[in-house]
Short mmCIF file of C-alpha atoms in Angstrom, two decimals:
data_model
loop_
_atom_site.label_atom_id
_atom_site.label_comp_id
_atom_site.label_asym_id
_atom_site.label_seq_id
_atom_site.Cartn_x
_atom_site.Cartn_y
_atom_site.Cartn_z
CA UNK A 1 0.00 0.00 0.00
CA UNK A 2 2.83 2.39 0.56
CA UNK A 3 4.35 1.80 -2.69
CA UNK A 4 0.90 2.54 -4.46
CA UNK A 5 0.83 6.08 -2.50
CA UNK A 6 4.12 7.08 -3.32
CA UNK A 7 3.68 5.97 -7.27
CA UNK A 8 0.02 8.46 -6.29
CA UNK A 9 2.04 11.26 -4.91
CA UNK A 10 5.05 10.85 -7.78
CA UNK A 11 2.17 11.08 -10.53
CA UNK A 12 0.36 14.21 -9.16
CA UNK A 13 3.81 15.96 -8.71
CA UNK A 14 4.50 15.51 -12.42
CA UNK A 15 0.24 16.13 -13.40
CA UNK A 16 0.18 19.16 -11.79
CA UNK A 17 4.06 20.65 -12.32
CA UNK A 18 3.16 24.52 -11.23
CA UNK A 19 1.74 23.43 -7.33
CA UNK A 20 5.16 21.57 -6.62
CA UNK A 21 7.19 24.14 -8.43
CA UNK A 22 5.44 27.23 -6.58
CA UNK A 23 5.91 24.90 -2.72
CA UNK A 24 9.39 24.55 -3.48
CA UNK A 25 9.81 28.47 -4.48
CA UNK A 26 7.92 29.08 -1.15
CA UNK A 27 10.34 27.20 0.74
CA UNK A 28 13.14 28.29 -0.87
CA UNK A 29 11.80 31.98 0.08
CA UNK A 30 10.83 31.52 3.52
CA UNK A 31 14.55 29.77 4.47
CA UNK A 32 16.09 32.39 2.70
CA UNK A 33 14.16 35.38 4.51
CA UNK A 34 15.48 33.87 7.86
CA UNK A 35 18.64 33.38 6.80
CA UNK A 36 18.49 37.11 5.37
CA UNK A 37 17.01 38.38 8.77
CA UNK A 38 20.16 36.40 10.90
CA UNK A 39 22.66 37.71 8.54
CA UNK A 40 21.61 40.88 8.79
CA UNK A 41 21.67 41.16 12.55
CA UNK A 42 24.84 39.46 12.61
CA UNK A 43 26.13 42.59 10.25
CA UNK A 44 25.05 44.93 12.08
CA UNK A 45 26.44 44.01 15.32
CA UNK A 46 29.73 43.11 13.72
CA UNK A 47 29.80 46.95 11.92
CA UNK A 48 29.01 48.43 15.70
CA UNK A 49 31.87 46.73 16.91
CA UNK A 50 34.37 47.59 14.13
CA UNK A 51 33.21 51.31 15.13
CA UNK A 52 34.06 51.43 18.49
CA UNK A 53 37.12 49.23 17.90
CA UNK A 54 38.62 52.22 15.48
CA UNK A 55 37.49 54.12 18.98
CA UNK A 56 40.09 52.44 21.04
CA UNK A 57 39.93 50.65 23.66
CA UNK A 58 41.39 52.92 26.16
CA UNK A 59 38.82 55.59 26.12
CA UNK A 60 36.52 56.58 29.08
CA UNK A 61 33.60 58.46 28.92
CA UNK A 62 31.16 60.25 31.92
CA UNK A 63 27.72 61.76 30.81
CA UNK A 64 24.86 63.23 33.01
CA UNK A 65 22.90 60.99 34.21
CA UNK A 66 22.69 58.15 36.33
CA UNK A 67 22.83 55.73 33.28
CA UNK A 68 24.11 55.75 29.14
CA UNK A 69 20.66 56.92 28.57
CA UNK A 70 19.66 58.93 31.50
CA UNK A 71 21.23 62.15 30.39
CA UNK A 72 19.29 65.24 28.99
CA UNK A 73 18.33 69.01 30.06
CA UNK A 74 17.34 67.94 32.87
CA UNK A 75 20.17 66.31 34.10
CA UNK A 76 23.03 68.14 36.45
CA UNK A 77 25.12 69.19 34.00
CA UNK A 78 28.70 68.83 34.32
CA UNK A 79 31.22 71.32 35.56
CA UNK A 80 35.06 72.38 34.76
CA UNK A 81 35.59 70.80 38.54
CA UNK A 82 34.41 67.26 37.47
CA UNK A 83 36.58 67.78 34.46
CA UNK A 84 39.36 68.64 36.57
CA UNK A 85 38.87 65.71 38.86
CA UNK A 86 38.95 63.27 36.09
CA UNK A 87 42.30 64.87 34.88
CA UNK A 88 44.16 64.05 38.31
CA UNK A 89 42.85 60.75 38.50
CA UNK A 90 45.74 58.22 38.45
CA UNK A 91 45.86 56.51 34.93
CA UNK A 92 44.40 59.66 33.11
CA UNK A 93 46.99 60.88 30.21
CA UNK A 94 44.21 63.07 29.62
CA UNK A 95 40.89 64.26 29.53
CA UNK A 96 38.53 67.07 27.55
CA UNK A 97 34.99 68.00 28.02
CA UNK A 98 32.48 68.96 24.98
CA UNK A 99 29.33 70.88 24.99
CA UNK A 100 26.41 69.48 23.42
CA UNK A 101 23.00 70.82 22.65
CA UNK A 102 19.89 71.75 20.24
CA UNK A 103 19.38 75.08 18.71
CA UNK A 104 17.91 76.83 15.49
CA UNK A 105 20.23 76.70 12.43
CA UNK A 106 19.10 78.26 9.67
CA UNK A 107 20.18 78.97 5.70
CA UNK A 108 17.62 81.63 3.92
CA UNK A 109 14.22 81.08 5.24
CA UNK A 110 14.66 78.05 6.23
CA UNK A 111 15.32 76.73 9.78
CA UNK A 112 16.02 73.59 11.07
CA UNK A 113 16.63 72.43 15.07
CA UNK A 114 19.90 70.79 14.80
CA UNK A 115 22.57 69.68 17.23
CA UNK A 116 25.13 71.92 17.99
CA UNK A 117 28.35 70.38 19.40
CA UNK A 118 31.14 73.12 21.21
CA UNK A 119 35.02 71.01 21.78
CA UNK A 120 38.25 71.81 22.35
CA UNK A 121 40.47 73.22 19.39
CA UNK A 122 43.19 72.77 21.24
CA UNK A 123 46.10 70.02 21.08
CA UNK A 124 43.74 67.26 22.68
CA UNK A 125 41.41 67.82 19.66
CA UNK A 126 42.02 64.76 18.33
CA UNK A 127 41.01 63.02 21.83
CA UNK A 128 37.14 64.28 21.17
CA UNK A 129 37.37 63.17 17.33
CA UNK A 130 38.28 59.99 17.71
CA UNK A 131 35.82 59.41 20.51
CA UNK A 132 32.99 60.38 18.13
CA UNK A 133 34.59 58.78 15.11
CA UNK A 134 34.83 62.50 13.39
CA UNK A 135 36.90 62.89 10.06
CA UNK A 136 37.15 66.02 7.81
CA UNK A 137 36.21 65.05 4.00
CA UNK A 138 36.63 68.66 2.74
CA UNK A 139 38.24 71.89 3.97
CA UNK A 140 39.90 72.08 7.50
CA UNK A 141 39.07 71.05 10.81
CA UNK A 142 37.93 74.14 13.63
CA UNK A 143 40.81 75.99 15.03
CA UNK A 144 41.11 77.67 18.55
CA UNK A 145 41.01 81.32 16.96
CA UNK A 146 37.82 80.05 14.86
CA UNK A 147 34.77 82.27 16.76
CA UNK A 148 32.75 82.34 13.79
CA UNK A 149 33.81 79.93 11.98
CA UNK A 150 32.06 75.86 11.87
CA UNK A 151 32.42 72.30 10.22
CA UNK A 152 29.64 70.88 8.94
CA UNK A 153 28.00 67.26 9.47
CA UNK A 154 27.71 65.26 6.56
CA UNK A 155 24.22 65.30 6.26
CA UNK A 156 23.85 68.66 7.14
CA UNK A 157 26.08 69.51 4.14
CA UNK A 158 23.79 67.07 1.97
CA UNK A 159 20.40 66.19 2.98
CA UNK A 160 18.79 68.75 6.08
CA UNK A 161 18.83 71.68 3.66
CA UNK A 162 17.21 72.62 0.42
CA UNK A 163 20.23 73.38 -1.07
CA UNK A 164 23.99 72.22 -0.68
CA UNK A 165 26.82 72.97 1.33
CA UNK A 166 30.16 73.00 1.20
CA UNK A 167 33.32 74.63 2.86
CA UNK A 168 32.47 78.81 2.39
CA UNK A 169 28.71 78.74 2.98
CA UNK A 170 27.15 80.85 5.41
CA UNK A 171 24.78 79.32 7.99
CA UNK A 172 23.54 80.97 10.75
CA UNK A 173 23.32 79.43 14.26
CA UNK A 174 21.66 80.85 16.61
CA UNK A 175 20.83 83.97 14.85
CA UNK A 176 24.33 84.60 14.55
CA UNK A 177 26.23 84.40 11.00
CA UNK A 178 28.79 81.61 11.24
CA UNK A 179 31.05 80.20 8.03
CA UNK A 180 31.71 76.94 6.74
CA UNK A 181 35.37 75.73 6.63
CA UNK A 182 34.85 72.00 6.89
CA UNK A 183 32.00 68.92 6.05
CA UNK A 184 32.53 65.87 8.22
CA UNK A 185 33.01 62.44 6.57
CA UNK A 186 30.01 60.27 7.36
CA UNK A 187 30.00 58.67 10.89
CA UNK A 188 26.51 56.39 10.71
CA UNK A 189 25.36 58.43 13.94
CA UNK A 190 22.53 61.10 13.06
CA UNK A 191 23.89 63.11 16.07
CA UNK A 192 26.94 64.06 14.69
CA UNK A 193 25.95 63.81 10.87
CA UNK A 194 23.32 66.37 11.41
CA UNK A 195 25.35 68.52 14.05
CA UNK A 196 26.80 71.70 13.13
CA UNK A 197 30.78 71.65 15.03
CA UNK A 198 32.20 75.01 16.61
CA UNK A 199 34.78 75.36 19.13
CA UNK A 200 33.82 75.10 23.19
CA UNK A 201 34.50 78.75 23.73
CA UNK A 202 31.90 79.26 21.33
CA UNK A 203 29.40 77.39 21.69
CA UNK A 204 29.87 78.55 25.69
CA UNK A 205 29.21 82.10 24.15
CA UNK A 206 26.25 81.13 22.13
CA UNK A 207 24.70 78.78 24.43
CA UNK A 208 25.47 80.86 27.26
CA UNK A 209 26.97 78.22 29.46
CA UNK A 210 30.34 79.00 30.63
CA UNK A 211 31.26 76.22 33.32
CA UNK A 212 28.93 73.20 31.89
CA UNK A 213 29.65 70.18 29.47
CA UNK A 214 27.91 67.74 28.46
CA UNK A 215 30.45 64.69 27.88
CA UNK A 216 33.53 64.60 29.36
CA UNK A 217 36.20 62.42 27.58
CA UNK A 218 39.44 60.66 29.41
CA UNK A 219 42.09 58.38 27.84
CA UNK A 220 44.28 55.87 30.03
CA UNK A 221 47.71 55.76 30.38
CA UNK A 222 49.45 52.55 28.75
CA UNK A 223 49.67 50.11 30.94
CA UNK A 224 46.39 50.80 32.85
CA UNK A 225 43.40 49.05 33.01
CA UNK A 226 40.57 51.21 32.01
CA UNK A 227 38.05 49.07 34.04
CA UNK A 228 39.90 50.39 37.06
CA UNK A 229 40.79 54.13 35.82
CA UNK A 230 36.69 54.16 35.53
CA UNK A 231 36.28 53.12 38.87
CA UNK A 232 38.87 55.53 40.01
CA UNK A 233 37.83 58.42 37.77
CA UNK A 234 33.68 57.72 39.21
CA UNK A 235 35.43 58.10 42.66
CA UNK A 236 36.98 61.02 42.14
CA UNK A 237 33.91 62.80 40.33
CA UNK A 238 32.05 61.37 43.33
CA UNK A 239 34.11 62.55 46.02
CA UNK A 240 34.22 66.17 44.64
CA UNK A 241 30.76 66.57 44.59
CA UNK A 242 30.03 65.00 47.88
CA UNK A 243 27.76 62.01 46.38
CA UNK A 244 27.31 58.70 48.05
CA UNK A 245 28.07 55.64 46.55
CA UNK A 246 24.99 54.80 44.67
CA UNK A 247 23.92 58.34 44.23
CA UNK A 248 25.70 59.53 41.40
CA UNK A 249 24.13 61.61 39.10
CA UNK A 250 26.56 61.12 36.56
CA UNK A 251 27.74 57.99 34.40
CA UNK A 252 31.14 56.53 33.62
CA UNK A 253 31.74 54.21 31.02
CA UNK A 254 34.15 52.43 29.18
CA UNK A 255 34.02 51.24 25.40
CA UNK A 256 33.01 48.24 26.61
CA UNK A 257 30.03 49.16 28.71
CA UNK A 258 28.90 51.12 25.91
CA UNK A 259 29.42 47.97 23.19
CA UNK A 260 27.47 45.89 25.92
CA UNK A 261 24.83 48.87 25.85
CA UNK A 262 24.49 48.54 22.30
CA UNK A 263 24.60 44.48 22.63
CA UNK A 264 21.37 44.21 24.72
CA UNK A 265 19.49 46.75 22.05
CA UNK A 266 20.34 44.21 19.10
CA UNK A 267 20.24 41.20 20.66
CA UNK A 268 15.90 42.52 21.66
CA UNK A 269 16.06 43.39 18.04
CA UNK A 270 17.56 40.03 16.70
CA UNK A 271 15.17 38.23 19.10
CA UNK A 272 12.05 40.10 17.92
CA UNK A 273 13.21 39.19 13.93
CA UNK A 274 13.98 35.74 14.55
CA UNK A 275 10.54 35.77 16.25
CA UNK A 276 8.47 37.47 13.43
CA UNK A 277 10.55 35.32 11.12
CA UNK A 278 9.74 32.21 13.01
CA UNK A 279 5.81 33.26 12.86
CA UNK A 280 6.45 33.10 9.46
CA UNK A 281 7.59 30.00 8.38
CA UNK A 282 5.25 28.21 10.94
CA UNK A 283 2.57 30.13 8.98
CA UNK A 284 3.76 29.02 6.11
CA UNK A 285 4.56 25.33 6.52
CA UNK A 286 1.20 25.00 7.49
CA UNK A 287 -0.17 26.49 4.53
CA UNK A 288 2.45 24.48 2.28
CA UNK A 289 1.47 21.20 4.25
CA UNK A 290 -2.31 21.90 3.49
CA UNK A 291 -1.19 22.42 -0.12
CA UNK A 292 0.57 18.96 -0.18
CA UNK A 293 -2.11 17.10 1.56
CA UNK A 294 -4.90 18.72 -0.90
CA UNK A 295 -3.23 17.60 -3.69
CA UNK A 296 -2.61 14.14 -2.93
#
């Protein structure tokens, strides 16, 4: 009896040649949108990686905040004494703070809210750019003599305006006529691609905060573990301000806390696609099995 239902199901494959052929193209799609959906994930972590790997692994980082994510206006800001402590933490080569907030930027009659980042032209300028993966693609990086005078992020120079820009435009921030002398390679972060760059005495002018930052940026001395510079740098900060352990209003992180930040965002996100992607093929091996079983 078995051999007379597989000579059955062998002669309705071959009677009716589109069904079979239109199963197989189903499975071959469904396996390949999972695979597709994996792959993709497994990209995308691998690219976050490479980025803060060009980073380095001996930067350390504090933000407002009692967490990565905790920061904003309403955070206590931080103050040229917390950047100080950091600097004469043992293990700090060191350190630079940056200024970092939203304000009208506008070309014409048009206007858009952009981010506006202030840091250091000064010889540690280079500490800040690598820490937020900044590269000029045209004209010159910010100087310390440059009041007036901004680099552009890429997308800003691109994409947030009706029309171009380039190194000579004239944008004004703020109400307040600024020039163009550089456009920022791409960096894959919308902060910085859409950020207009000036230098910390400026933006301290313009935003009218003269003791405040809003990231302060440290890098260890060879030979030191920046695990423990992080803990030492959080007791400093700490111990300045008079905070309990526990209390801090302020965050200090390592690359790796903040590759382990972005870990536990993609592996939800790889969870939730494998899941959808699961829902999928369950839905439609069901629907292929009810094919099969019809047409035997």
């Amino acid at each position: 009896m078995i051999e007379e239902y597989v000579k059955m199901s062998y002669r309705n494959i071959f009677r009716r040649k589109r069904r079979p052929a239109l199963t197989v193209i189903g499975i071959f799609i469904g396996i390949s949108a999972v695979v597709a959906l994996v792959s993709l994930g497994q990209g995308l972590e691998s690219s976050i990686q490479q980025e803060f790997q060009s980073i380095g692994g001996n930067k350390i980082f504090v933000n407002p905040g009692g967490s990565l994510t905790s920061g904003g206006e309403d955070a206590e800001p931080l103050t040229d004494q917390d950047l100080e402590a950091m600097r004469s933490t043992r293990g700090i080569s060191r350190a630079e703070g940056a200024l970092f907030m939203n304000t009208g930027v506008s070309i014409g009659e048009q206007t858009e809210f952009l981010p506006v980042i202030g840091i250091p032209a000064n010889e540690n300028i280079d500490l800040v750019m690598e820490s937020w993966a900044m590269e000029i693609e045209e004209g010159r990086m910010i100087r310390e003599n440059d009041r007036y005078n901004i680099v552009l992020g890429s997308r800003v120079a691109d994409q947030v305006f009706d029309e171009e820009l380039g190194v000579r435009s004239n944008i004004n921030v703020n109400d307040v006529k600024h020039r163009a002398v550089g456009v920022l390679e791409p960096t894959g972060d919308p902060s910085i691609d859409t950020a207009v760059i000036m230098t910390l005495s400026s933006s301290r002018d313009l935003m009218d905060r003269p003791e405040n930052y809003d990231w302060l940026f440290g890098e260890a001395d060879e030979g030191f573990e920046p695990g423990e510079v992080k803990e030492d740098v959080e007791k400093q900060i700490r111990n300045r301000r008079g905070t309990e352990e526990g209390e801090e209003t302020f965050t200090v992180s390592t690359q790796e806390d903040l590759v382990a930040s972005f870990q536990g965002i993609l592996d939800v996100v790889r969870g939730v696609v494998i899941g959808i992607a699961g829902i999928s093929l369950l839905v439609g091996g069901v629907g292929i099995m009810n094919t099969m079983y019809t047409s035997v």
